[in-house]
Structure formats: C-alpha cells, structure tokens
CSV table of C-alpha atoms and ligand atoms in Angstrom, one decimal:
chain,number,residue,atom,x,y,z
A,71,UNK,CA,-9.6,9.2,-5.3
A,72,UNK,CA,-6.8,8.5,-2.8
A,73,UNK,CA,-5.7,11.6,-1.0
A,74,UNK,CA,-2.2,10.0,0.0
A,75,UNK,CA,0.9,12.1,-0.7
A,76,UNK,CA,4.6,11.5,-1.2
A,77,UNK,CA,7.6,13.8,-0.5
A,78,UNK,CA,9.3,15.0,-3.7
A,79,UNK,CA,11.6,17.5,-5.4
A,80,UNK,CA,9.9,19.3,-8.3
A,81,UNK,CA,9.9,22.1,-10.7
A,82,UNK,CA,7.5,24.1,-12.7
A,83,UNK,CA,9.9,26.6,-14.6
A,84,UNK,CA,13.1,26.1,-16.2
A,85,UNK,CA,16.4,27.0,-14.6
A,86,UNK,CA,19.3,25.6,-12.5
A,87,UNK,CA,18.1,23.4,-9.6
A,88,UNK,CA,18.9,26.1,-6.9
A,89,UNK,CA,16.5,28.5,-8.7
A,90,UNK,CA,13.7,26.1,-9.7
A,91,UNK,CA,13.5,23.1,-7.4
A,92,UNK,CA,11.4,23.0,-4.4
A,93,UNK,CA,10.6,20.2,-1.9
A,94,UNK,CA,6.8,19.6,-1.3
A,95,UNK,CA,4.4,16.8,-0.8
A,96,UNK,CA,2.8,15.7,-4.0
A,97,UNK,CA,0.0,13.4,-4.6
A,98,UNK,CA,1.0,9.6,-4.3
A,99,UNK,CA,1.2,8.1,-7.8
A,100,UNK,CA,-2.1,6.5,-8.8
A,101,UNK,CA,-1.4,2.7,-9.0
A,102,UNK,CA,-1.7,1.3,-11.3
A,103,UNK,CA,-1.0,4.6,-13.2
A,104,UNK,CA,-3.3,3.9,-16.1
A,105,UNK,CA,-7.0,2.8,-16.3
A,106,UNK,CA,-6.2,-0.1,-18.6
A,107,UNK,CA,-2.4,-1.0,-18.2
A,108,UNK,CA,-1.0,-3.3,-20.8
A,109,UNK,CA,2.2,-4.1,-19.2
A,110,UNK,CA,3.3,-4.9,-15.7
A,111,UNK,CA,4.0,-1.8,-13.3
A,112,UNK,CA,5.5,-1.7,-9.9
A,113,UNK,CA,5.2,0.8,-7.2
A,114,UNK,CA,8.5,1.5,-5.7
A,115,UNK,CA,9.3,2.9,-2.1
A,116,UNK,CA,12.4,4.7,-3.1
A,117,UNK,CA,15.4,4.3,-0.6
A,118,UNK,CA,18.1,5.9,-2.7
A,119,UNK,CA,18.0,8.0,-5.9
A,120,UNK,CA,21.3,9.3,-7.9
A,121,UNK,CA,21.8,12.5,-9.7
A,122,UNK,CA,23.1,12.8,-13.2
A,123,UNK,CA,24.1,15.7,-15.4
A,124,UNK,CA,21.3,14.7,-17.7
A,125,UNK,CA,18.8,16.0,-14.9
A,126,UNK,CA,20.1,19.4,-15.5
A,127,UNK,CA,19.0,19.1,-19.1
A,128,UNK,CA,15.4,18.5,-17.9
A,129,UNK,CA,15.4,21.2,-15.4
A,130,UNK,CA,17.2,23.9,-17.7
A,131,UNK,CA,16.0,23.0,-21.2
A,132,UNK,CA,12.9,21.1,-21.5
A,133,UNK,CA,10.1,23.7,-21.8
A,134,UNK,CA,6.8,23.3,-20.2
A,135,UNK,CA,4.9,22.3,-23.3
A,136,UNK,CA,7.1,19.4,-23.4
A,137,UNK,CA,6.4,18.2,-20.1
A,138,UNK,CA,3.2,16.7,-18.4
A,139,UNK,CA,1.0,19.3,-17.0
A,140,UNK,CA,1.9,20.3,-13.5
A,141,UNK,CA,5.3,20.0,-11.5
A,142,UNK,CA,8.0,17.8,-12.9
A,143,UNK,CA,10.2,15.5,-10.5
A,144,UNK,CA,13.7,15.0,-11.9
A,145,UNK,CA,15.8,12.2,-11.5
A,146,UNK,CA,16.7,8.9,-13.6
A,147,UNK,CA,18.3,6.6,-11.1
A,148,UNK,CA,16.6,4.9,-8.2
A,149,UNK,CA,16.7,1.9,-5.9
A,150,UNK,CA,14.1,0.8,-3.5
A,151,UNK,CA,11.4,-1.9,-2.5
A,152,UNK,CA,8.4,-2.8,-4.5
A,153,UNK,CA,5.4,-1.8,-2.5
A,154,UNK,CA,2.8,-2.9,-5.1
A,155,UNK,CA,2.7,-4.8,-8.4
A,156,UNK,CA,0.2,-4.7,-11.1
A,157,UNK,CA,0.3,-7.3,-13.9
A,158,UNK,CA,-2.2,-7.9,-16.7
A,159,UNK,CA,-3.9,-11.4,-16.2
A,160,UNK,CA,-2.4,-12.6,-19.6
A,161,UNK,CA,1.4,-11.8,-18.3
A,162,UNK,CA,3.5,-13.5,-15.6
A,163,UNK,CA,4.8,-10.8,-13.1
A,164,UNK,CA,8.6,-10.5,-12.8
A,165,UNK,CA,8.3,-8.9,-9.4
A,166,UNK,CA,6.8,-9.3,-6.1
A,167,UNK,CA,6.0,-7.1,-3.2
A,168,UNK,CA,9.1,-6.7,-1.0
A,169,UNK,CA,11.6,-7.2,-4.0
A,170,UNK,CA,14.6,-4.9,-3.8
A,171,UNK,CA,15.0,-3.3,-7.1
A,172,UNK,CA,17.3,-0.8,-9.2
A,173,UNK,CA,15.3,1.2,-11.8
A,174,UNK,CA,16.2,3.7,-14.6
A,175,UNK,CA,13.5,6.1,-15.5
A,176,UNK,CA,14.1,7.1,-19.0
A,177,UNK,CA,13.5,10.8,-20.1
A,178,UNK,CA,10.3,9.9,-22.2
A,179,UNK,CA,8.7,8.3,-19.1
A,180,UNK,CA,9.6,11.4,-16.8
A,181,UNK,CA,8.2,14.1,-19.3
A,182,UNK,CA,5.0,12.1,-19.9
A,183,UNK,CA,4.3,11.5,-16.3
A,184,UNK,CA,6.1,14.4,-14.6
A,185,UNK,CA,7.5,11.6,-12.1
A,186,UNK,CA,11.3,11.0,-11.8
A,187,UNK,CA,13.2,9.3,-8.9
A,188,UNK,CA,13.4,12.4,-6.6
A,189,UNK,CA,10.2,11.2,-4.7
A,190,UNK,CA,9.3,8.7,-1.8
A,191,UNK,CA,7.0,6.7,-4.0
A,192,UNK,CA,7.4,6.2,-7.8
A,193,UNK,CA,5.2,4.1,-10.2
A,194,UNK,CA,7.1,2.6,-13.2
A,195,UNK,CA,6.9,0.0,-16.0
A,196,UNK,CA,8.5,-3.0,-14.6
A,197,UNK,CA,10.7,-3.2,-17.7
A,198,UNK,CA,12.7,-0.1,-16.2
A,199,UNK,CA,13.6,-2.2,-13.3
A,200,UNK,CA,15.9,-5.1,-12.5
A,201,UNK,CA,16.4,-7.0,-9.0
A,202,UNK,CA,19.3,-6.0,-6.8
A,203,UNK,CA,21.6,-8.8,-7.1
A,204,UNK,CA,21.7,-11.6,-4.6
A,205,UNK,CA,24.3,-10.9,-1.8
A,206,UNK,CA,24.2,-7.1,-2.5
A,207,UNK,CA,22.2,-4.2,-0.9
A,208,UNK,CA,20.5,-1.4,-2.7
A,209,UNK,CA,23.1,0.9,-1.6
A,210,UNK,CA,25.6,-1.1,-3.8
A,211,UNK,CA,23.7,-0.4,-7.1
A,212,UNK,CA,22.5,3.2,-6.2
A,213,UNK,CA,23.5,5.2,-9.2
A,214,UNK,CA,24.5,2.3,-11.2
A,215,UNK,CA,22.2,2.3,-14.2
A,216,UNK,CA,22.5,5.5,-16.1
A,217,UNK,CA,26.3,5.6,-15.9
A,218,UNK,CA,26.9,1.9,-16.0
A,219,UNK,CA,24.7,1.3,-19.2
A,220,UNK,CA,26.2,4.2,-20.8
A,221,UNK,CA,29.8,3.0,-20.0
A,222,UNK,CA,29.1,-0.5,-21.5
A,223,UNK,CA,27.8,1.1,-24.7
A,224,UNK,CA,30.9,3.2,-24.9
A,225,UNK,CA,33.3,0.4,-24.2
A,226,UNK,CA,31.5,-1.9,-26.7
A,227,UNK,CA,31.4,0.9,-29.2
A,228,UNK,CA,35.4,1.2,-28.8
A,229,UNK,CA,35.9,-2.5,-29.7
A,230,UNK,CA,38.7,-3.1,-27.5
A,231,UNK,CA,39.9,-6.6,-26.9
A,232,UNK,CA,42.3,-8.4,-24.6
A,233,UNK,CA,46.0,-6.8,-24.7
A,234,UNK,CA,44.9,-3.5,-26.2
A,235,UNK,CA,46.3,-0.1,-25.1
A,236,UNK,CA,43.3,2.2,-24.3
A,237,UNK,CA,42.9,5.8,-23.4
A,238,UNK,CA,40.2,6.5,-20.9
A,239,UNK,CA,39.4,10.3,-21.0
A,240,UNK,CA,37.8,11.3,-17.7
A,241,UNK,CA,38.4,8.2,-15.7
A,242,UNK,CA,36.9,9.7,-12.3
A,243,UNK,CA,33.2,10.9,-13.0
A,244,UNK,CA,30.0,8.8,-12.8
A,245,UNK,CA,30.4,7.4,-16.3
A,246,UNK,CA,34.2,7.6,-16.3
A,247,UNK,CA,34.9,5.5,-13.2
A,248,UNK,CA,32.7,2.6,-14.6
A,249,UNK,CA,34.5,2.9,-18.1
A,250,UNK,CA,38.0,2.4,-16.5
A,251,UNK,CA,36.8,-0.6,-14.7
A,252,UNK,CA,35.2,-2.1,-17.7
A,253,UNK,CA,38.1,-1.3,-19.9
A,254,UNK,CA,40.5,-3.0,-17.5
A,255,UNK,CA,38.3,-6.0,-17.4
A,256,UNK,CA,38.2,-6.2,-21.3
A,257,UNK,CA,42.1,-5.5,-21.9
A,258,UNK,CA,43.2,-7.7,-19.0
A,259,UNK,CA,46.7,-7.9,-17.5
A,260,UNK,CA,48.3,-7.6,-20.8
A,261,UNK,CA,46.6,-4.5,-21.8
A,262,UNK,CA,47.8,-1.0,-20.9
A,263,UNK,CA,45.1,1.8,-19.7
A,264,UNK,CA,45.9,5.4,-19.6
A,265,UNK,CA,43.4,7.9,-17.8
A,266,UNK,CA,43.0,11.6,-18.3
A,267,UNK,CA,42.0,13.3,-15.2
A,268,UNK,CA,42.9,16.2,-12.8
A,269,UNK,CA,45.6,15.9,-9.9
A,270,UNK,CA,43.0,15.3,-7.4
A,271,UNK,CA,41.5,12.3,-9.2
A,272,UNK,CA,44.8,10.4,-10.1
A,273,UNK,CA,44.9,8.1,-7.2
A,274,UNK,CA,41.2,7.1,-7.7
A,275,UNK,CA,41.8,6.4,-11.4
A,276,UNK,CA,44.7,4.3,-10.8
A,277,UNK,CA,43.0,2.3,-8.3
A,278,UNK,CA,40.1,1.9,-10.6
A,279,UNK,CA,42.5,0.3,-13.1
A,280,UNK,CA,44.5,2.9,-14.9
A,281,UNK,CA,48.3,2.1,-15.4
A,282,UNK,CA,49.4,5.7,-16.1
A,283,UNK,CA,47.6,9.0,-15.9
A,284,UNK,CA,47.8,12.3,-17.9
A,285,UNK,CA,47.1,15.1,-15.6
A,286,UNK,CA,44.9,17.8,-17.4
A,287,UNK,CA,45.9,20.3,-14.6
A,288,UNK,CA,49.5,20.1,-15.6
A,289,UNK,CA,49.1,19.8,-19.4
A,290,UNK,CA,46.5,22.4,-20.7
A,291,UNK,CA,46.6,21.0,-24.2
A,292,UNK,CA,46.1,17.3,-23.3
A,293,UNK,CA,46.2,16.3,-27.1
A,294,UNK,CA,49.7,17.9,-27.4
A,295,UNK,CA,50.9,15.7,-24.4
A,296,UNK,CA,49.3,12.6,-25.8
A,297,UNK,CA,50.9,13.0,-29.1
A,298,UNK,CA,54.3,13.5,-27.5
A,299,UNK,CA,53.8,10.5,-25.1
A,300,UNK,CA,52.1,8.0,-27.1
A,301,UNK,CA,52.8,9.0,-30.8
A,302,UNK,CA,55.5,6.2,-31.1
A,303,UNK,CA,53.0,3.6,-29.6
A,304,UNK,CA,49.6,4.4,-30.4
A,305,UNK,CA,46.4,3.4,-28.7
A,306,UNK,CA,44.0,0.7,-30.0
A,307,UNK,CA,41.0,2.8,-28.8
A,308,UNK,CA,39.9,5.7,-27.1
A,309,UNK,CA,36.9,6.1,-24.7
A,310,UNK,CA,36.0,9.6,-23.8
A,311,UNK,CA,33.6,9.9,-20.9
A,312,UNK,CA,33.7,13.8,-20.8
A,313,UNK,CA,33.9,15.2,-24.4
A,314,UNK,CA,34.9,18.6,-23.0
A,315,UNK,CA,38.1,19.0,-24.9
A,316,UNK,CA,37.5,18.4,-28.8
A,317,UNK,CA,41.3,18.8,-29.6
A,318,UNK,CA,41.7,15.4,-28.0
A,319,UNK,CA,39.4,13.9,-31.0
A,320,UNK,CA,40.7,16.3,-33.8
A,321,UNK,CA,44.3,15.4,-33.1
A,322,UNK,CA,43.7,11.8,-32.4
A,323,UNK,CA,45.5,10.5,-35.4
A,324,UNK,CA,48.7,11.3,-33.8
A,325,UNK,CA,48.0,8.6,-31.0
A,326,UNK,CA,45.3,6.4,-32.2
A,327,UNK,CA,45.9,3.7,-34.6
A,328,UNK,CA,44.1,4.0,-38.0
A,329,UNK,CA,41.6,1.4,-37.5
A,330,UNK,CA,41.0,2.6,-33.7
A,331,UNK,CA,37.6,3.8,-32.4
A,332,UNK,CA,37.1,7.2,-30.7
A,333,UNK,CA,34.1,6.2,-28.5
A,334,UNK,CA,32.5,9.3,-26.9
A,335,UNK,CA,29.9,10.1,-24.3
A,336,UNK,CA,29.1,13.2,-26.6
A,337,UNK,CA,30.2,16.8,-26.5
A,338,UNK,CA,29.8,18.6,-23.3
A,339,UNK,CA,27.6,21.6,-23.4
A,340,UNK,CA,29.3,25.0,-22.9
A,341,UNK,CA,26.2,26.0,-20.9
A,342,UNK,CA,22.5,25.3,-20.6
A,343,UNK,CA,21.2,27.6,-23.1
A,344,UNK,CA,19.4,26.3,-26.3
A,345,UNK,CA,22.3,27.6,-28.5
A,346,UNK,CA,24.8,25.5,-26.4
A,347,UNK,CA,22.6,22.5,-27.0
A,348,UNK,CA,22.4,23.1,-30.7
A,349,UNK,CA,26.1,23.7,-30.9
A,350,UNK,CA,26.9,20.5,-29.2
A,351,UNK,CA,24.6,18.5,-31.5
A,352,UNK,CA,26.2,20.2,-34.5
A,353,UNK,CA,29.7,19.4,-33.3
A,354,UNK,CA,28.7,15.6,-32.8
A,355,UNK,CA,27.2,15.6,-36.2
A,356,UNK,CA,30.3,17.1,-37.7
A,357,UNK,CA,32.7,14.7,-35.9
A,358,UNK,CA,30.6,11.6,-37.1
A,359,UNK,CA,30.8,13.1,-40.8
A,360,UNK,CA,34.4,14.1,-40.5
A,361,UNK,CA,36.1,12.6,-43.5
A,362,UNK,CA,38.1,9.3,-42.8
A,363,UNK,CA,40.7,10.4,-45.2
A,364,UNK,CA,43.6,12.5,-43.5
A,365,UNK,CA,44.4,14.0,-47.0
A,366,UNK,CA,41.0,15.7,-46.8
A,367,UNK,CA,42.2,17.0,-43.5
A,368,UNK,CA,40.1,14.4,-41.5
A,369,UNK,CA,41.0,12.6,-38.5
A,370,UNK,CA,41.1,9.3,-40.5
A,371,UNK,CA,39.6,7.8,-37.2
A,372,UNK,CA,35.9,6.6,-36.4
A,373,UNK,CA,34.0,8.7,-34.0
A,374,UNK,CA,31.1,7.0,-32.2
A,375,UNK,CA,28.8,8.7,-29.7
A,376,UNK,CA,26.5,7.2,-27.4
A,377,UNK,CA,23.0,8.1,-26.8
A,378,UNK,CA,21.5,6.4,-23.7
A,379,UNK,CA,17.7,7.2,-24.2
A,380,UNK,CA,16.5,3.8,-23.0
A,381,UNK,CA,19.0,1.0,-22.5
A,382,UNK,CA,16.5,-2.0,-22.3
A,383,UNK,CA,16.3,-4.7,-19.9
A,384,UNK,CA,19.3,-6.7,-21.3
A,385,UNK,CA,21.6,-4.1,-20.9
A,386,UNK,CA,20.4,-3.0,-17.4
A,387,UNK,CA,20.7,-6.7,-16.2
A,388,UNK,CA,24.2,-7.1,-17.8
A,389,UNK,CA,25.5,-4.0,-15.6
A,390,UNK,CA,23.7,-5.3,-12.6
A,391,UNK,CA,25.3,-8.8,-12.9
A,392,UNK,CA,28.7,-7.1,-13.2
A,393,UNK,CA,28.1,-5.8,-9.7
A,394,UNK,CA,26.7,-9.1,-8.5
A,395,UNK,CA,29.9,-10.7,-9.9
A,396,UNK,CA,32.3,-8.2,-8.3
A,397,UNK,CA,33.5,-7.0,-11.6
A,398,UNK,CA,32.1,-3.4,-11.2
A,399,UNK,CA,31.5,-1.1,-8.1
A,400,UNK,CA,29.8,2.1,-8.0
A,401,UNK,CA,32.2,4.9,-6.9
A,402,UNK,CA,30.3,7.2,-4.6
A,403,UNK,CA,31.5,10.8,-4.5
A,404,UNK,CA,29.1,11.8,-1.7
A,405,UNK,CA,25.7,10.7,-0.1
A,406,UNK,CA,23.1,13.2,0.7
A,407,UNK,CA,20.0,13.4,3.0
A,408,UNK,CA,16.7,14.2,1.0
A,409,UNK,CA,16.6,17.6,2.4
A,410,UNK,CA,19.9,18.4,0.7
A,411,UNK,CA,19.1,17.7,-2.9
A,412,UNK,CA,20.2,21.4,-3.7
A,413,UNK,CA,23.6,20.9,-2.1
A,414,UNK,CA,24.0,17.8,-3.9
A,415,UNK,CA,23.1,19.3,-7.3
A,416,UNK,CA,25.9,21.7,-6.7
A,417,UNK,CA,28.2,18.9,-6.8
A,418,UNK,CA,26.9,17.6,-10.1
A,419,UNK,CA,27.2,21.1,-11.6
A,420,UNK,CA,30.6,21.6,-10.6
A,421,UNK,CA,31.7,19.0,-13.0
A,422,UNK,CA,34.1,17.6,-10.3
A,423,UNK,CA,32.0,14.9,-9.0
A,424,UNK,CA,34.2,11.7,-8.3
A,425,UNK,CA,31.8,8.9,-9.0
A,426,UNK,CA,28.1,9.1,-8.2
A,427,UNK,CA,26.1,11.6,-6.0
A,428,UNK,CA,23.6,9.7,-4.1
A,429,UNK,CA,20.3,10.9,-2.4
A,430,UNK,CA,19.1,9.1,0.5
A,431,UNK,CA,15.3,8.9,0.2
A,432,UNK,CA,14.2,6.3,2.6
A,433,UNK,CA,10.6,6.6,1.5
A,434,UNK,CA,11.3,10.4,1.4
A,435,UNK,CA,10.3,11.0,5.2
A,436,UNK,CA,13.9,11.6,6.5
B,670,NAP,N1,25.4,10.2,-24.3
B,670,NAP,C1,24.6,9.8,-23.2
B,670,NAP,O1,23.9,9.0,-23.3
B,670,NAP,C2,25.1,10.3,-21.8
B,670,NAP,C3,24.9,9.5,-20.9
B,670,NAP,C4,25.4,9.9,-19.5
B,670,NAP,C5,26.1,10.8,-19.3
B,670,NAP,N2,26.4,11.8,-20.3
B,670,NAP,C6,27.2,12.9,-20.4
B,670,NAP,O2,28.6,12.5,-20.1
B,670,NAP,C7,29.2,13.5,-19.4
B,670,NAP,C8,29.8,12.7,-18.2
B,670,NAP,O3,28.7,12.2,-17.2
B,670,NAP,P1,29.0,11.8,-15.7
B,670,NAP,O4,27.8,11.3,-15.2
B,670,NAP,O5,30.1,10.9,-15.8
B,670,NAP,O6,29.5,13.3,-15.1
B,670,NAP,P2,30.2,13.6,-13.9
B,670,NAP,O7,30.2,12.5,-12.9
B,670,NAP,O8,29.6,15.0,-13.3
B,670,NAP,O9,31.6,14.0,-14.2
B,670,NAP,C9,32.5,14.6,-13.6
B,670,NAP,C10,33.9,14.2,-13.9
B,670,NAP,O10,34.3,14.6,-15.1
B,670,NAP,C11,35.7,14.8,-15.0
B,670,NAP,N3,36.2,15.9,-15.9
B,670,NAP,C12,35.7,17.3,-16.0
B,670,NAP,N4,36.5,17.9,-17.0
B,670,NAP,C13,37.4,16.9,-17.5
B,670,NAP,C14,38.4,17.1,-18.3
B,670,NAP,N5,38.7,18.2,-19.1
B,670,NAP,N6,39.2,15.9,-18.6
B,670,NAP,C15,39.0,14.9,-17.9
B,670,NAP,N7,38.2,14.9,-17.1
B,670,NAP,C16,37.2,15.8,-16.7
B,670,NAP,C17,36.0,15.4,-13.5
B,670,NAP,O11,37.3,14.8,-13.2
B,670,NAP,P3,38.3,15.6,-12.4
B,670,NAP,O12,37.9,15.7,-11.0
B,670,NAP,O13,39.6,14.9,-12.5
B,670,NAP,O14,38.4,16.9,-13.1
B,670,NAP,C18,34.9,14.6,-12.8
B,670,NAP,O15,35.4,13.5,-12.1
B,670,NAP,C19,28.1,14.6,-19.0
B,670,NAP,O16,28.4,15.6,-19.8
B,670,NAP,C20,26.9,13.9,-19.3
B,670,NAP,O17,25.8,14.9,-19.5
B,670,NAP,C21,25.9,11.5,-21.6
C-alpha cells in the first residue's frame, strides 16, 4: 500500500468551517480508486478549487452516518492537471496525462468517497471533468462549473428569448454574475435586463450586462419598488439567483407577464439547522404548488426551482465552451492561498461575495 500523502482541508464533525475544518495531510487517493473500475478515472493535481455555499450544507448538515468513514474533504469545483489516467481496456480514454481539466465533484461522490476539491490530489470519474478550452488557462475556468451549470439551467428554465425584458435578482454572486451575462446574451441588444443588488454591486452588475439596477439597500421592500417601476411594462421572465426575499415571488403578478416564468435558484436557508432546511424545502414545494389562478390567491405565474445535483457532461461542456468563445467570464471575488481556506469561507458565509471565491492549491504544497 502506498504511504504517499496529500495536503487537504477536512472535517469529521458538523458545524461552520471555522469550527470543524482543519488542514492536515491525508493519504493520497488510491488510483484507480476501486479494485475493478468500470469507467475512466483521472487523478488530478489540483491547481485551484472554488468555494460554494453548497459546501456549507456538507459541513453543517450532512451527519456522519451519511458520509464515508473518516474525515471528509469539502469542495465541489476544481481545476488542475491530469497526473494519471485509468481506462478500462474496452473503452477509449478521453484524457491523457498532462491535460488541463476543470471538474465538478457532485455531492454523492464526496459523501461516498470523503474526497472533495480542497486537496492537492483528487481522483474522480472522468465524466466529472472537461478539458480547459483552447487558448484559456485553468484560472479562467476556476469556479466555473457549479455556478455556470446552475445559471444555464435557470436561464433555460426562464424561457427568455431575444428582445425580452428580464429581471435578474442577485446579479453579483457566483451564480448571479453568470446569470446576468447569459441573460444579456439571450435577450440581445433589443432586450432589457434589470438587476436587483446592493449599492456596492451596482457597477459590477451593469458591467456584466444589466441596463438598470434596483438597489435593495435603498428599497427594503423590493417587490413594492418593482411593482411601482415595472407594473406598466411587465417582465417576460424573472431569474432569481438568491431566493432570499419571497415577496419578490409572491407579488410577481404585479410585474411579471401571466405567461412569464419565475426561475429560481431555490429558497435561501435562514440558517444551517435541520429546521431551516425543512422550512426552505417546504417553501419551495408550496411555491411550485401555488395555484396558477389569481382568483385562488395564487401568483398566476409558474415557479421553477433548479437542483444542480449532477449536471452531466453535455451541460458542463456547454458552459466551458461559453468561456472558450468569450461569451462568459468567471467573476472572481477573491483568490486565497491554501492556508487561508477559513478566511475564504468567511467571505462565502457573509453572503456578500461578488463572484467566485477561489483557493490556490498548486498541488496543495504552498
Ligand atoms: N439550486 C441549486 O442547484 C443551487 C446551485 C448553486 C447555488 N445555489 C444556491 O444559490 C444561492 C446563490 O449561490 P451563489 O454561489 O451565487 O452565492 P454567493 O456567491 O455567495 O452569493 C452572494 C451574492 O448574493 C447577493 N445577495 C445577497 N442577498 C441578496 C438580496 N437580498 N438581493 C439580491 N442579492 C443578494 C450578494 O449581492 P450584494 O453584494 O449585492 O448584496 C452577493 O453578491 C445560494 O443560496 C446557494 O446555496 C443553489
């Protein structure tokens, strides 16, 4: 058995990152990771990982009996270099040693293996990875996949088209910054995009493609302001990348056309207790079941929520191609050395990140 180790951040008990995460060296992942693999696997020397609010569900909420034995490494997004490839003889390998890849580790993989992206070396099924596009560097796609795939699903779900008027709630976060760019691309020059964000994010949100901004620092009741401003000229679609203020959905008939879709990232948890999670799921179910008929006190508008559990290769490739074609860029809030993962998680937990929070791993030895 190999005695090689790799640096990693991991946890064994539940709680916020500052309370439960520690940096150590863990055994390098066995490669191939299973005795009789039936699909292609790659071993990646990670150069960058990105943090997501989803990591906080893993550290706070997933009990030890649902995780693989021992310490769990969080982290969904990674980029790096292929250090080794295993491919069953009857299959053709997609990757070769030295390829630069961008990968998304789905929750099920992390829970089953205990191995997320915050490690120097990560073994993963090749179907969780896509090549870094030609002419781009790993850093151009760090933090791309979770937010980008979520944004594509939401924008597709909104069914917006060229020339439409679209409201983008939360245009400055990891998901929101990509939503705004994608919506702009879909509606084109003839369309009109309005973003909802704080004062400090207005410049960024305009730069990414919004024509107008509603500042939620100034307007505590955003729904009321939207009704006032856009009641006479309603939106064709709403894409909500935050899900924090349910009044924006419950009052949307006042500013969203009857056939318009309210496409949401979900309902933001009020905290990380089990009850908060149950309450958010309950609200989402209620929104989905809310009567379409306004005479039954319903919104009369369709609610769609995205669940990005495993995007699949086609969707990942589509998002990576957008970056390759110069149609999408990853907005970076901040980049942190591997030692400062806890400080980086503070930014994610603040709920004020402007774009993605990136960790420089460089094989983990910096
Ligand atoms: N359903 C899924 O599959 C899925 C996938 C990915 C993420 N998510 C969820 O989607 C949410 C967003 O993810 P993310 O990665 O984009 O998070 P994030 O990067 O941490 O989002 C931070 C951003 O949210 C904005 N924001 C906070 N409160 C707001 C409000 N009331 N109105 C408008 N903007 C507000 C902030 O903008 P200001 O600085 O302007 O306040 C900040 O830029 C999270 O709750 C995450 O768990 C769901």
